[in-house]
CSV table of C-alpha atoms and ligand atoms in Angstrom, one decimal:
chain,number,residue,atom,x,y,z
A,1,MET,CA,0.0,-0.1,-0.1
A,2,LEU,CA,2.7,2.4,1.1
A,3,LYS,CA,6.2,2.2,-0.1
A,4,VAL,CA,8.9,4.7,0.8
A,5,GLU,CA,12.2,4.1,-0.9
A,6,ASN,CA,15.5,5.8,-0.1
A,7,LEU,CA,14.0,8.8,0.9
A,8,SER,CA,16.2,11.9,2.1
A,9,VAL,CA,14.5,15.0,3.3
A,10,GLU,CA,15.8,18.5,4.4
A,11,ILE,CA,14.2,21.3,6.2
A,12,ASN,CA,15.9,24.7,6.0
A,13,GLY,CA,19.1,23.1,4.7
A,14,LYS,CA,19.3,20.5,7.5
A,15,GLU,CA,19.0,16.8,6.5
A,16,ILE,CA,16.5,15.0,8.7
A,17,LEU,CA,15.9,11.9,6.7
A,18,LYS,CA,18.5,10.0,4.7
A,19,ASP,CA,17.9,6.8,2.6
A,20,PHE,CA,14.7,6.2,4.7
A,21,ASN,CA,12.9,3.1,3.7
A,22,LEU,CA,9.5,1.8,4.8
A,23,ASN,CA,6.8,-0.6,3.5
A,24,ILE,CA,3.3,-0.8,4.8
A,25,ASN,CA,0.9,-3.4,3.4
A,26,ILE,CA,-2.8,-3.3,3.5
A,27,ASN,CA,-4.4,-3.8,7.0
A,28,GLU,CA,-1.0,-3.6,8.7
A,29,ILE,CA,-0.3,-1.5,11.8
A,30,HIS,CA,3.2,0.0,12.1
A,31,ALA,CA,4.9,2.1,14.5
A,32,ILE,CA,8.1,4.4,14.6
A,33,MET,CA,9.7,5.2,17.8
A,34,GLY,CA,12.8,7.3,18.4
A,35,PRO,CA,14.0,10.1,20.7
A,36,ASN,CA,12.7,13.7,20.5
A,37,GLY,CA,13.7,15.6,17.5
A,38,ILE,CA,14.9,12.5,15.6
A,39,GLY,CA,12.4,13.1,12.5
A,40,LYS,CA,9.3,11.2,13.4
A,41,SER,CA,7.0,14.2,12.7
A,42,THR,CA,8.9,14.9,9.8
A,43,ILE,CA,8.1,11.5,8.1
A,44,CYS,CA,4.4,12.0,8.7
A,45,LYS,CA,4.5,15.5,7.1
A,46,VAL,CA,6.5,14.4,4.2
A,47,ILE,CA,4.0,11.7,3.4
A,48,MET,CA,1.1,14.2,3.8
A,49,GLY,CA,2.8,16.5,1.3
A,50,ASP,CA,3.8,19.5,3.6
A,51,PRO,CA,5.7,21.8,1.2
A,52,ASN,CA,8.0,23.0,4.0
A,53,TYR,CA,9.9,19.9,3.8
A,54,LYS,CA,12.1,19.2,0.8
A,55,VAL,CA,12.6,15.8,-0.6
A,56,THR,CA,16.2,15.6,-2.0
A,57,LYS,CA,16.0,11.8,-3.0
A,58,GLY,CA,13.8,8.8,-3.3
A,59,SER,CA,10.2,8.0,-3.7
A,60,ILE,CA,7.0,7.5,-1.9
A,61,ILE,CA,4.4,5.2,-3.7
A,62,PHE,CA,0.9,4.9,-2.4
A,63,ASN,CA,-1.3,2.3,-4.2
A,64,ALA,CA,0.7,2.8,-7.4
A,65,PHE,CA,0.5,6.6,-7.2
A,66,ASP,CA,3.8,8.5,-7.1
A,67,LEU,CA,3.0,10.8,-4.1
A,68,LEU,CA,5.9,13.3,-4.7
A,69,LYS,CA,3.9,14.4,-8.0
A,70,LEU,CA,0.9,15.1,-6.1
A,71,ASP,CA,-0.1,18.0,-3.8
A,72,ILE,CA,-1.6,17.7,-0.4
A,73,THR,CA,-5.2,17.8,-1.5
A,74,GLU,CA,-4.7,15.0,-4.3
A,75,ARG,CA,-2.8,12.9,-1.5
A,76,ALA,CA,-5.8,13.3,0.9
A,77,ARG,CA,-8.2,12.4,-1.7
A,78,LEU,CA,-6.3,9.1,-2.3
A,79,GLY,CA,-6.9,8.3,1.3
A,80,ILE,CA,-4.1,9.5,3.3
A,81,PHE,CA,-5.1,11.0,6.6
A,82,LEU,CA,-2.8,12.6,9.1
A,83,VAL,CA,-3.5,13.4,12.8
A,84,ASN,CA,-1.0,15.9,13.8
A,85,GLN,CA,0.9,15.8,17.0
A,86,SER,CA,-0.7,19.2,17.9
A,87,PRO,CA,-3.6,19.8,15.6
A,88,ILE,CA,-4.0,23.6,14.8
A,89,GLU,CA,-7.3,25.4,15.0
A,90,ILE,CA,-9.1,27.3,12.1
A,91,PRO,CA,-11.3,29.9,13.8
A,92,GLY,CA,-14.7,30.6,12.2
A,93,VAL,CA,-14.6,27.6,10.1
A,94,THR,CA,-16.9,25.1,11.4
A,95,ASN,CA,-16.4,21.2,11.3
A,96,ALA,CA,-19.4,20.8,9.5
A,97,GLU,CA,-18.6,23.4,6.8
A,98,MET,CA,-15.3,22.0,6.1
A,99,LEU,CA,-16.4,18.3,6.0
A,100,ARG,CA,-19.3,19.1,3.6
A,101,ILE,CA,-16.9,20.9,1.2
A,102,ALA,CA,-14.2,18.1,1.5
A,103,LEU,CA,-16.9,15.4,0.9
A,104,SER,CA,-18.7,17.1,-1.9
A,105,GLU,CA,-15.6,18.2,-3.8
A,106,ARG,CA,-14.2,14.6,-3.4
A,107,THR,CA,-17.3,13.1,-5.0
A,108,GLY,CA,-18.4,15.8,-7.2
A,109,LYS,CA,-22.1,15.4,-5.8
A,110,ASN,CA,-24.0,17.4,-3.5
A,111,ILE,CA,-24.3,16.0,0.2
A,112,SER,CA,-27.7,15.2,1.6
A,113,ILE,CA,-27.7,17.3,4.7
A,114,PHE,CA,-29.9,15.1,6.6
A,115,GLU,CA,-27.7,11.9,6.2
A,116,PHE,CA,-24.7,14.1,6.9
A,117,ASN,CA,-26.1,15.4,10.1
A,118,GLN,CA,-27.2,12.0,11.1
A,119,LYS,CA,-23.9,10.5,10.6
A,120,MET,CA,-22.0,13.3,12.4
A,121,GLU,CA,-24.2,12.9,15.3
A,122,GLU,CA,-23.7,9.2,15.5
A,123,ILE,CA,-19.9,9.6,15.4
A,124,CYS,CA,-20.0,12.3,18.3
A,125,LYS,CA,-21.9,9.7,20.3
A,126,ARG,CA,-19.2,7.2,19.4
A,127,LEU,CA,-16.4,9.5,20.5
A,128,ALA,CA,-18.2,10.8,23.6
A,129,ILE,CA,-18.0,14.3,22.3
A,130,PRO,CA,-20.9,16.9,22.5
A,131,ILE,CA,-23.0,17.1,19.4
A,132,SER,CA,-22.2,20.8,19.6
A,133,PHE,CA,-18.8,20.1,18.1
A,134,ILE,CA,-20.4,19.5,14.7
A,135,HIS,CA,-20.9,23.3,14.5
A,136,ARG,CA,-17.9,24.5,16.3
A,137,GLY,CA,-14.9,26.2,14.6
A,138,ILE,CA,-12.3,23.4,13.9
A,139,ASN,CA,-10.4,22.8,17.0
A,140,GLU,CA,-11.3,26.3,18.2
A,141,GLY,CA,-10.8,26.6,21.8
A,142,MET,CA,-10.6,22.9,22.2
A,143,SER,CA,-8.2,21.1,24.7
A,144,GLY,CA,-5.5,19.0,23.4
A,145,GLY,CA,-7.5,15.9,24.1
A,146,GLU,CA,-10.6,17.3,22.4
A,147,ARG,CA,-8.7,18.1,19.4
A,148,LYS,CA,-7.5,14.5,19.0
A,149,LYS,CA,-11.1,13.4,19.3
A,150,ASN,CA,-12.2,16.1,16.9
A,151,GLU,CA,-9.7,14.9,14.4
A,152,LEU,CA,-11.2,11.4,14.7
A,153,LEU,CA,-14.6,12.9,13.9
A,154,HIS,CA,-13.0,14.0,10.5
A,155,LEU,CA,-11.5,10.5,10.3
A,156,TRP,CA,-14.9,8.8,10.3
A,157,MET,CA,-16.3,11.2,7.9
A,158,LEU,CA,-13.5,11.1,5.4
A,159,GLU,CA,-13.0,7.4,5.4
A,160,PRO,CA,-9.2,7.3,4.8
A,161,LYS,CA,-7.2,4.2,3.8
A,162,LEU,CA,-3.8,5.2,5.4
A,163,ILE,CA,-4.0,6.7,8.9
A,164,ILE,CA,-1.0,8.5,10.3
A,165,LEU,CA,-1.3,9.2,14.1
A,166,ASP,CA,1.5,11.3,15.2
A,167,GLU,CA,1.6,10.9,19.1
A,168,LEU,CA,-2.0,10.3,19.4
A,169,ASP,CA,-1.8,9.8,23.2
A,170,SER,CA,-0.4,13.3,23.9
A,171,GLY,CA,-3.3,15.4,25.6
A,172,LEU,CA,-5.6,12.3,26.1
A,173,ASP,CA,-6.5,11.2,29.5
A,174,ILE,CA,-6.9,7.6,30.4
A,175,ASP,CA,-10.6,7.4,29.7
A,176,SER,CA,-10.3,9.4,26.4
A,177,LEU,CA,-7.3,7.2,25.2
A,178,LYS,CA,-9.5,4.2,25.8
A,179,ILE,CA,-12.4,5.7,23.7
A,180,VAL,CA,-10.1,6.9,20.9
A,181,CYS,CA,-8.2,3.6,20.7
A,182,GLN,CA,-11.7,1.7,20.6
A,183,ASN,CA,-12.6,4.1,17.8
A,184,ILE,CA,-9.6,3.4,15.6
A,185,LEU,CA,-9.8,-0.2,16.2
A,186,GLU,CA,-13.4,-0.4,15.3
A,187,TYR,CA,-12.9,2.0,12.3
A,188,GLN,CA,-10.0,-0.6,11.1
A,189,LYS,CA,-12.3,-3.5,11.5
A,190,ASN,CA,-14.9,-2.0,9.1
A,191,HIS,CA,-12.5,-0.4,6.5
A,192,ASP,CA,-9.6,-1.9,4.6
A,193,CYS,CA,-6.8,0.6,6.0
A,194,SER,CA,-3.4,0.6,7.4
A,195,ILE,CA,-2.0,2.8,10.2
A,196,LEU,CA,1.3,4.3,11.0
A,197,ILE,CA,1.7,5.3,14.6
A,198,ILE,CA,4.3,7.7,16.2
A,199,SER,CA,4.3,7.1,19.9
A,200,HIS,CA,6.6,6.7,22.9
A,201,HIS,CA,4.4,4.6,24.9
A,202,THR,CA,4.0,0.9,24.8
A,203,GLU,CA,0.6,0.7,26.2
A,204,LEU,CA,-0.9,2.6,23.4
A,205,LEU,CA,1.0,0.5,20.9
A,206,LYS,CA,-0.3,-2.7,22.5
A,207,SER,CA,-3.8,-1.5,22.7
A,208,LEU,CA,-3.7,-0.8,19.0
A,209,ASN,CA,-2.4,-4.3,18.2
A,210,THR,CA,0.7,-2.8,16.5
A,211,GLU,CA,2.5,-5.4,14.6
A,212,TYR,CA,5.8,-3.7,13.6
A,213,ILE,CA,7.9,-1.6,15.6
A,214,HIS,CA,10.5,0.5,13.9
A,215,ILE,CA,13.4,2.4,15.4
A,216,LEU,CA,14.5,5.7,13.8
A,217,SER,CA,18.0,6.9,14.0
A,218,GLN,CA,20.4,8.8,11.6
A,219,GLY,CA,17.5,9.6,9.3
A,220,LYS,CA,16.7,5.9,8.8
A,221,ILE,CA,15.1,2.8,10.5
A,222,ILE,CA,17.9,0.9,12.1
A,223,LYS,CA,15.8,-1.8,13.8
A,224,THR,CA,12.4,-3.5,13.3
A,225,GLY,CA,10.8,-5.7,15.9
A,226,ASP,CA,7.5,-6.5,17.5
A,227,LEU,CA,5.9,-5.4,20.7
A,228,SER,CA,8.8,-6.8,22.9
A,229,LEU,CA,11.1,-4.1,21.2
A,230,ALA,CA,8.8,-1.4,22.3
A,231,ALA,CA,8.7,-2.6,25.8
A,232,LYS,CA,12.4,-3.0,25.8
A,233,ILE,CA,12.9,0.7,24.8
A,234,GLU,CA,10.4,1.8,27.2
A,235,LYS,CA,12.4,0.1,29.9
A,236,GLU,CA,16.0,0.8,28.9
A,237,GLY,CA,15.7,3.9,26.5
A,238,PHE,CA,17.4,4.1,23.2
A,239,LYS,CA,21.0,3.7,24.7
A,240,GLY,CA,21.4,0.1,23.3
A,241,PHE,CA,20.7,1.1,19.7
A,242,SER,CA,23.3,3.6,19.1
A,243,VAL,CA,20.8,6.1,18.2
A,244,THR,CA,22.1,9.4,16.9
A,245,ASN,CA,20.1,12.6,16.5
A,246,ASN,CA,22.0,14.3,13.8
A,247,VAL,CA,22.4,13.1,10.3
A,248,SER,CA,25.3,15.2,9.4
A,249,GLU,CA,27.2,14.5,12.6
A,250,ASN,CA,27.1,10.9,11.8
A,251,GLN,CA,28.3,11.4,8.3
A,252,LYS,CA,31.4,13.3,9.7
A,253,ASN,CA,32.0,10.2,12.1
A,254,GLU,CA,31.8,7.6,9.2
B,1,MET,CA,-34.6,45.9,15.0
B,2,ASN,CA,-35.0,49.7,14.2
B,3,LYS,CA,-33.0,51.1,11.0
B,4,ILE,CA,-31.8,54.3,11.9
B,5,SER,CA,-30.7,56.7,9.0
B,6,MET,CA,-30.2,60.3,9.9
B,7,SER,CA,-27.5,62.9,9.8
B,8,ASP,CA,-26.3,65.4,12.4
B,9,LYS,CA,-28.8,64.2,15.0
B,10,ILE,CA,-28.5,63.0,18.3
B,11,LEU,CA,-29.8,59.6,18.9
B,12,ASN,CA,-30.6,58.4,22.2
B,13,ILE,CA,-30.8,54.7,22.8
B,14,ASN,CA,-31.9,52.9,25.8
B,15,ASN,CA,-31.8,49.0,26.1
B,16,GLU,CA,-32.3,48.8,22.3
B,17,ASN,CA,-31.0,47.1,19.2
B,18,ILE,CA,-30.3,49.5,16.4
B,19,GLU,CA,-28.7,49.4,12.8
B,20,LEU,CA,-26.8,52.4,11.8
B,21,GLU,CA,-26.5,53.5,8.2
B,22,ASN,CA,-25.2,57.1,8.2
B,23,ASP,CA,-23.2,59.5,10.3
B,24,SER,CA,-24.4,59.5,13.8
B,25,LYS,CA,-23.9,60.8,17.3
B,26,VAL,CA,-25.2,58.2,19.7
B,27,ILE,CA,-25.9,58.2,23.3
B,28,VAL,CA,-26.3,54.9,24.9
B,29,ASN,CA,-28.1,54.2,28.0
B,30,GLY,CA,-28.8,50.8,29.6
B,31,LYS,CA,-27.5,47.7,27.6
B,32,SER,CA,-27.8,48.3,23.8
B,33,LYS,CA,-26.5,46.8,20.6
B,34,ILE,CA,-25.6,48.5,17.5
B,35,THR,CA,-25.1,46.8,14.2
B,36,VAL,CA,-23.4,48.2,10.9
B,37,PHE,CA,-23.8,45.9,7.9
B,38,ASN,CA,-22.2,47.2,4.8
B,39,LYS,CA,-23.4,50.7,5.3
B,40,TYR,CA,-20.9,53.8,5.9
B,41,PRO,CA,-21.5,55.8,9.1
B,42,ASN,CA,-18.1,57.4,8.7
B,43,ASN,CA,-18.5,59.9,11.5
B,44,LEU,CA,-19.6,58.0,14.3
B,45,SER,CA,-19.5,59.4,17.9
B,46,LEU,CA,-20.7,57.2,20.7
B,47,GLU,CA,-21.1,58.0,24.3
B,48,VAL,CA,-21.8,55.4,26.7
B,49,LYS,CA,-23.4,56.7,29.9
B,50,ASP,CA,-22.6,55.7,33.4
B,51,ASP,CA,-23.4,51.9,34.2
B,52,SER,CA,-24.3,51.3,30.5
B,53,GLU,CA,-23.1,48.6,28.2
B,54,VAL,CA,-22.9,48.5,24.4
B,55,LEU,CA,-21.9,45.9,21.8
B,56,ILE,CA,-21.2,47.3,18.3
B,57,GLU,CA,-20.7,44.8,15.4
B,58,ASP,CA,-19.6,46.6,12.3
B,59,PHE,CA,-19.0,44.8,9.0
B,60,ARG,CA,-18.1,46.7,5.7
B,61,ILE,CA,-16.7,46.1,2.4
B,62,ILE,CA,-14.5,49.3,1.5
B,63,GLU,CA,-13.8,50.8,-1.8
B,64,GLU,CA,-12.6,54.1,-0.7
B,65,GLU,CA,-13.5,55.3,2.9
B,66,ASN,CA,-12.3,57.7,5.5
B,67,THR,CA,-13.9,56.8,8.7
B,68,SER,CA,-13.6,58.3,12.2
B,69,ILE,CA,-15.0,56.6,15.4
B,70,LYS,CA,-15.0,58.2,18.7
B,71,LEU,CA,-15.9,56.2,21.7
B,72,ILE,CA,-16.5,58.1,25.1
B,73,MET,CA,-16.8,56.2,28.2
B,74,GLY,CA,-18.8,57.3,31.4
B,75,LYS,CA,-18.4,55.7,34.8
B,76,ASN,CA,-18.6,51.8,35.2
B,77,SER,CA,-19.5,51.4,31.5
B,78,LYS,CA,-18.5,48.7,29.1
B,79,LEU,CA,-18.1,48.8,25.3
B,80,ILE,CA,-17.2,46.1,22.8
B,81,TYR,CA,-16.5,47.2,19.3
B,82,ASN,CA,-16.0,44.3,16.7
B,83,HIS,CA,-15.3,45.3,13.3
B,84,SER,CA,-14.3,43.4,10.3
B,85,PHE,CA,-13.8,44.7,6.7
B,86,ILE,CA,-12.5,43.7,3.3
B,87,ASN,CA,-10.7,46.6,1.6
B,88,LYS,CA,-10.4,46.7,-2.2
B,89,LYS,CA,-8.9,50.2,-2.3
B,90,GLU,CA,-8.2,52.5,0.4
B,91,TYR,CA,-9.4,52.8,3.9
B,92,ASN,CA,-8.3,55.3,6.5
B,93,LEU,CA,-9.8,54.4,9.8
B,94,ASN,CA,-9.3,56.5,13.1
B,95,ILE,CA,-10.6,55.2,16.4
B,96,LEU,CA,-10.4,57.4,19.5
B,97,THR,CA,-11.2,56.1,22.8
B,98,GLU,CA,-11.8,58.5,25.7
B,99,TYR,CA,-12.5,57.7,29.3
B,100,GLN,CA,-14.4,60.5,31.2
B,101,SER,CA,-14.4,58.6,34.6
B,102,ASP,CA,-13.4,55.5,36.3
B,103,ASN,CA,-14.0,51.7,36.1
B,104,SER,CA,-14.9,51.4,32.5
B,105,ILE,CA,-13.8,48.6,29.8
B,106,ILE,CA,-13.3,49.0,26.1
B,107,LYS,CA,-12.4,46.1,24.0
B,108,ILE,CA,-11.7,46.6,20.4
B,109,ASN,CA,-11.4,43.7,17.9
B,110,VAL,CA,-10.6,44.5,14.3
B,111,HIS,CA,-10.1,41.9,11.6
B,112,GLY,CA,-9.3,43.1,7.9
B,113,ILE,CA,-8.4,41.8,4.9
B,114,ASN,CA,-6.6,44.0,2.3
B,115,ASN,CA,-7.6,42.4,-1.0
B,116,ASN,CA,-5.5,44.7,-3.2
B,117,GLY,CA,-6.4,47.4,-0.9
B,118,ASN,CA,-4.3,49.9,1.5
B,119,THR,CA,-5.4,50.3,4.9
B,120,ASN,CA,-4.2,52.7,7.5
B,121,ILE,CA,-5.4,52.5,11.0
B,122,ARG,CA,-4.8,55.0,13.8
B,123,ILE,CA,-6.0,54.2,17.1
B,124,ASP,CA,-5.7,56.5,20.1
B,125,GLY,CA,-6.7,55.7,23.6
B,126,ILE,CA,-6.8,58.4,26.1
B,127,LEU,CA,-7.1,57.0,29.8
B,128,GLY,CA,-5.8,60.0,31.5
B,129,LYS,CA,-5.8,60.3,35.3
B,130,ASN,CA,-9.0,58.2,35.9
B,131,VAL,CA,-8.5,55.0,37.7
B,132,GLY,CA,-9.7,51.4,37.2
B,133,ASN,CA,-10.2,51.8,33.5
B,134,GLU,CA,-9.3,48.9,31.0
B,135,LEU,CA,-8.5,49.0,27.2
B,136,TYR,CA,-7.9,46.1,25.2
B,137,GLU,CA,-7.1,46.5,21.3
B,138,SER,CA,-6.6,43.8,19.2
B,139,ILE,CA,-6.1,44.4,15.4
B,140,ARG,CA,-5.3,41.6,12.9
B,141,LEU,CA,-4.9,42.4,9.1
B,142,ILE,CA,-4.3,39.9,6.4
B,143,ASN,CA,-2.8,41.3,3.0
B,144,GLU,CA,-3.9,39.3,0.0
B,145,ASN,CA,-2.9,39.9,-3.7
B,146,ASN,CA,-1.3,43.6,-3.5
B,147,GLY,CA,-2.7,44.5,-0.1
B,148,LYS,CA,-0.9,46.9,2.2
B,149,ALA,CA,-1.3,48.2,5.6
B,150,THR,CA,-0.1,50.3,8.6
B,151,ILE,CA,-1.2,50.4,12.2
B,152,ILE,CA,-0.2,53.4,14.3
B,153,PRO,CA,-1.3,53.0,18.1
B,154,ASN,CA,-1.2,55.6,20.8
B,155,ILE,CA,-2.1,55.1,24.3
B,156,LEU,CA,-1.9,58.0,26.9
B,157,VAL,CA,-2.0,56.9,30.5
B,158,ASP,CA,-1.4,59.1,33.5
B,159,CYS,CA,-2.3,56.6,36.2
B,160,LYS,CA,-1.1,53.4,37.4
B,161,GLU,CA,-4.2,51.7,38.1
B,162,VAL,CA,-5.3,51.0,34.6
B,163,VAL,CA,-4.9,48.1,32.0
B,164,ALA,CA,-3.9,49.1,28.5
B,165,ASN,CA,-3.3,46.3,25.9
B,166,HIS,CA,-2.6,46.7,22.3
B,167,ALA,CA,-1.9,43.7,19.9
B,168,ALA,CA,-1.5,44.2,16.3
B,169,THR,CA,-0.5,41.7,13.4
B,170,ILE,CA,-0.3,42.2,9.6
B,171,GLY,CA,0.5,39.3,7.6
B,172,LYS,CA,-0.4,36.9,4.8
B,173,ILE,CA,-3.0,34.2,5.1
B,174,ASN,CA,-1.7,31.4,7.4
B,175,GLU,CA,0.0,28.6,5.3
B,176,ASN,CA,-0.4,26.0,8.1
B,177,GLU,CA,-4.2,26.5,8.0
B,178,LEU,CA,-4.2,26.1,4.3
B,179,ASN,CA,-2.1,23.0,4.4
B,180,TYR,CA,-4.4,21.7,7.2
B,181,LEU,CA,-7.7,22.2,5.2
B,182,MET,CA,-6.2,20.8,2.0
B,183,SER,CA,-5.0,17.6,4.0
B,184,LYS,CA,-8.7,17.1,4.5
B,185,GLY,CA,-9.0,16.9,0.7
B,186,ILE,CA,-10.2,20.4,0.1
B,187,GLU,CA,-9.0,22.3,-2.9
B,188,PHE,CA,-6.6,25.3,-2.4
B,189,LYS,CA,-9.1,27.8,-3.7
B,190,SER,CA,-11.7,26.6,-1.3
B,191,ALA,CA,-9.4,26.4,1.4
B,192,ARG,CA,-8.4,29.9,1.0
B,193,LYS,CA,-12.0,31.0,0.8
B,194,LEU,CA,-13.0,29.1,4.0
B,195,ILE,CA,-10.1,30.7,6.1
B,196,LEU,CA,-10.8,34.4,4.8
B,197,ASN,CA,-14.7,33.8,5.5
B,198,GLY,CA,-13.8,32.5,9.0
B,199,PHE,CA,-11.5,35.4,9.7
B,200,ILE,CA,-14.1,37.9,8.7
B,201,ILE,CA,-17.0,36.4,10.7
B,202,ASN,CA,-15.2,35.0,13.6
B,203,ILE,CA,-15.1,38.2,15.5
B,204,PHE,CA,-18.9,38.6,15.6
B,205,GLU,CA,-21.2,37.2,18.3
B,206,SER,CA,-24.6,38.0,16.4
B,207,THR,CA,-25.5,35.0,14.3
B,208,ASP,CA,-27.9,37.0,12.2
B,209,LEU,CA,-25.0,39.1,11.2
B,210,ILE,CA,-22.8,36.3,10.3
B,211,ILE,CA,-25.4,34.6,8.2
B,212,LYS,CA,-25.9,38.0,6.3
B,213,ILE,CA,-22.1,38.3,5.8
B,214,LYS,CA,-21.7,34.8,4.4
B,215,GLU,CA,-24.4,35.4,1.9
B,216,ILE,CA,-22.5,38.3,0.3
B,217,LEU,CA,-18.8,37.1,0.5
B,218,ASN,CA,-17.2,36.1,-2.7
B,219,TRP,CA,-13.5,35.7,-3.1
B,220,ARG,CA,-11.4,36.6,-6.1
C,1,ATP,N1,10.5,24.2,10.4
C,1,ATP,C1,11.7,23.8,10.7
C,1,ATP,N2,13.0,24.5,10.7
C,1,ATP,C2,14.0,23.9,11.2
C,1,ATP,N3,14.3,22.7,11.7
C,1,ATP,C3,13.2,22.0,11.9
C,1,ATP,C4,11.9,22.5,11.4
C,1,ATP,N4,10.9,21.6,11.6
C,1,ATP,C5,11.6,20.4,12.3
C,1,ATP,N5,12.8,20.7,12.4
C,1,ATP,C6,13.9,19.9,12.9
C,1,ATP,O1,13.9,18.7,12.4
C,1,ATP,C7,14.3,17.7,13.3
C,1,ATP,C8,13.1,16.7,13.3
C,1,ATP,O2,11.9,17.1,13.9
C,1,ATP,P1,10.7,16.3,14.2
C,1,ATP,O3,9.5,17.1,14.5
C,1,ATP,O4,10.5,15.4,12.9
C,1,ATP,O5,11.2,15.3,15.3
C,1,ATP,P2,10.2,14.3,16.1
C,1,ATP,O6,11.1,13.0,15.9
C,1,ATP,O7,8.9,14.2,15.8
C,1,ATP,O8,10.4,14.8,17.5
C,1,ATP,P3,9.3,14.6,18.9
C,1,ATP,O9,9.7,13.4,19.4
C,1,ATP,O10,9.7,15.7,19.8
C,1,ATP,O11,8.0,15.0,18.4
C,1,ATP,C9,14.4,18.5,14.6
C,1,ATP,O12,15.7,18.6,15.0
C,1,ATP,C10,13.7,19.8,14.5
C,1,ATP,O13,14.4,20.8,15.2
C,2,MG,MG1,7.1,14.8,16.6
């Protein structure tokens, strides 16, 4: 489904990813772990198509489409969906307004308001968020945890095929985390989709039944394992893996 | 709501909701609300009497306007002025706030889009020796196409026991917001439109006004 090959990425002249490879098949759940500032969010944003990141080498193929030739909108319409580490707010633009436009542009059809509202209300219940969220400004004045749930409201409506969750657990209390994980699992059960998770926490990776754990260092994946690898990292840190933060520093050492 | 359109007359309002269309001098008593919807009361003087409260919601599409707004506060009074505009050519806006006594609050929120337009805002706050007054000014301008803007704030304070706050930003449409909306599968053009609309209506409290504005907005 997603194939990232020899990808090198820069931001403001600084190389963050170098010959990065990642393969995700349909219905698989992968996670990337690594210390702060190593480039985990960078991977997420590059797959989504954030123009601030410069791809200097390599390719990203998604269901036979060359993503590097497509803009953000086109990638989203292929089914890529990113929940950012800290989702921003768009004052004055409501969830309903945004989702109606997103859906009608995608399908080229007018959306039935009745069905749309009904579906939104069902999802709000499922996510345990007030129905008033439907007509609230996107993430406007919402707490960190509420924002994550609000993003899942978008997810249910837009029905993506590749879900990228950048530190989903940040800002969520234990009960909310449970609801959010249940929602994701339920979504995954009913849709053919794959998930890429960024997290520092084994518990979250466990509750989402993560199959593959990758460790990111020096701009690429240096080790892949199962949940036991995540547990080991949570206990011992990244020390045993010679994880280096800086790509160029590493080049000097080589 | 009463539609008011008269010149050089003093208008006394008392716990009322009015819509202003022309130059006016208004005296506010009680708790009142004033709306301006795409009309041009370019010389507006407003006196808020002791213990009174007023909310002004003012939306305009500007071709070429020189506008002067004077806000005079009595004791224990409160005023909120929410103003948004789209400027296509030239807009010179002067806002003067004056506190005649103590313990009053003014909040001024301005959101403007310079769509090829040039906007100059001068905003003066005279707090003087009076105590317990508060002044909050927040001005945000977005330049689109060849838009330009200047903001000149001036606050005169002669006393320690006051709060005076001025925040101003002039910039382009936020790229992160555009990218965010596009990441939901929305086209660039529609994303831009949503953000600009949101920016314009976001400062208003009145849903009626918001609906009216949305009906006439059309971006190029
Ligand atoms: N706009 C930018 N300008 C300059 N450097 C940037 C920019 N964005 C990110 N970086 C740098 O890129 C590196 C990777 O950042 P990234 O956000 O991908 O890290 P991360 O692994 O997600 O970290 P965390 O665990 O703290 O979320 C960091 O060193 C960061 O400072
Ligand atoms: Mg990150």
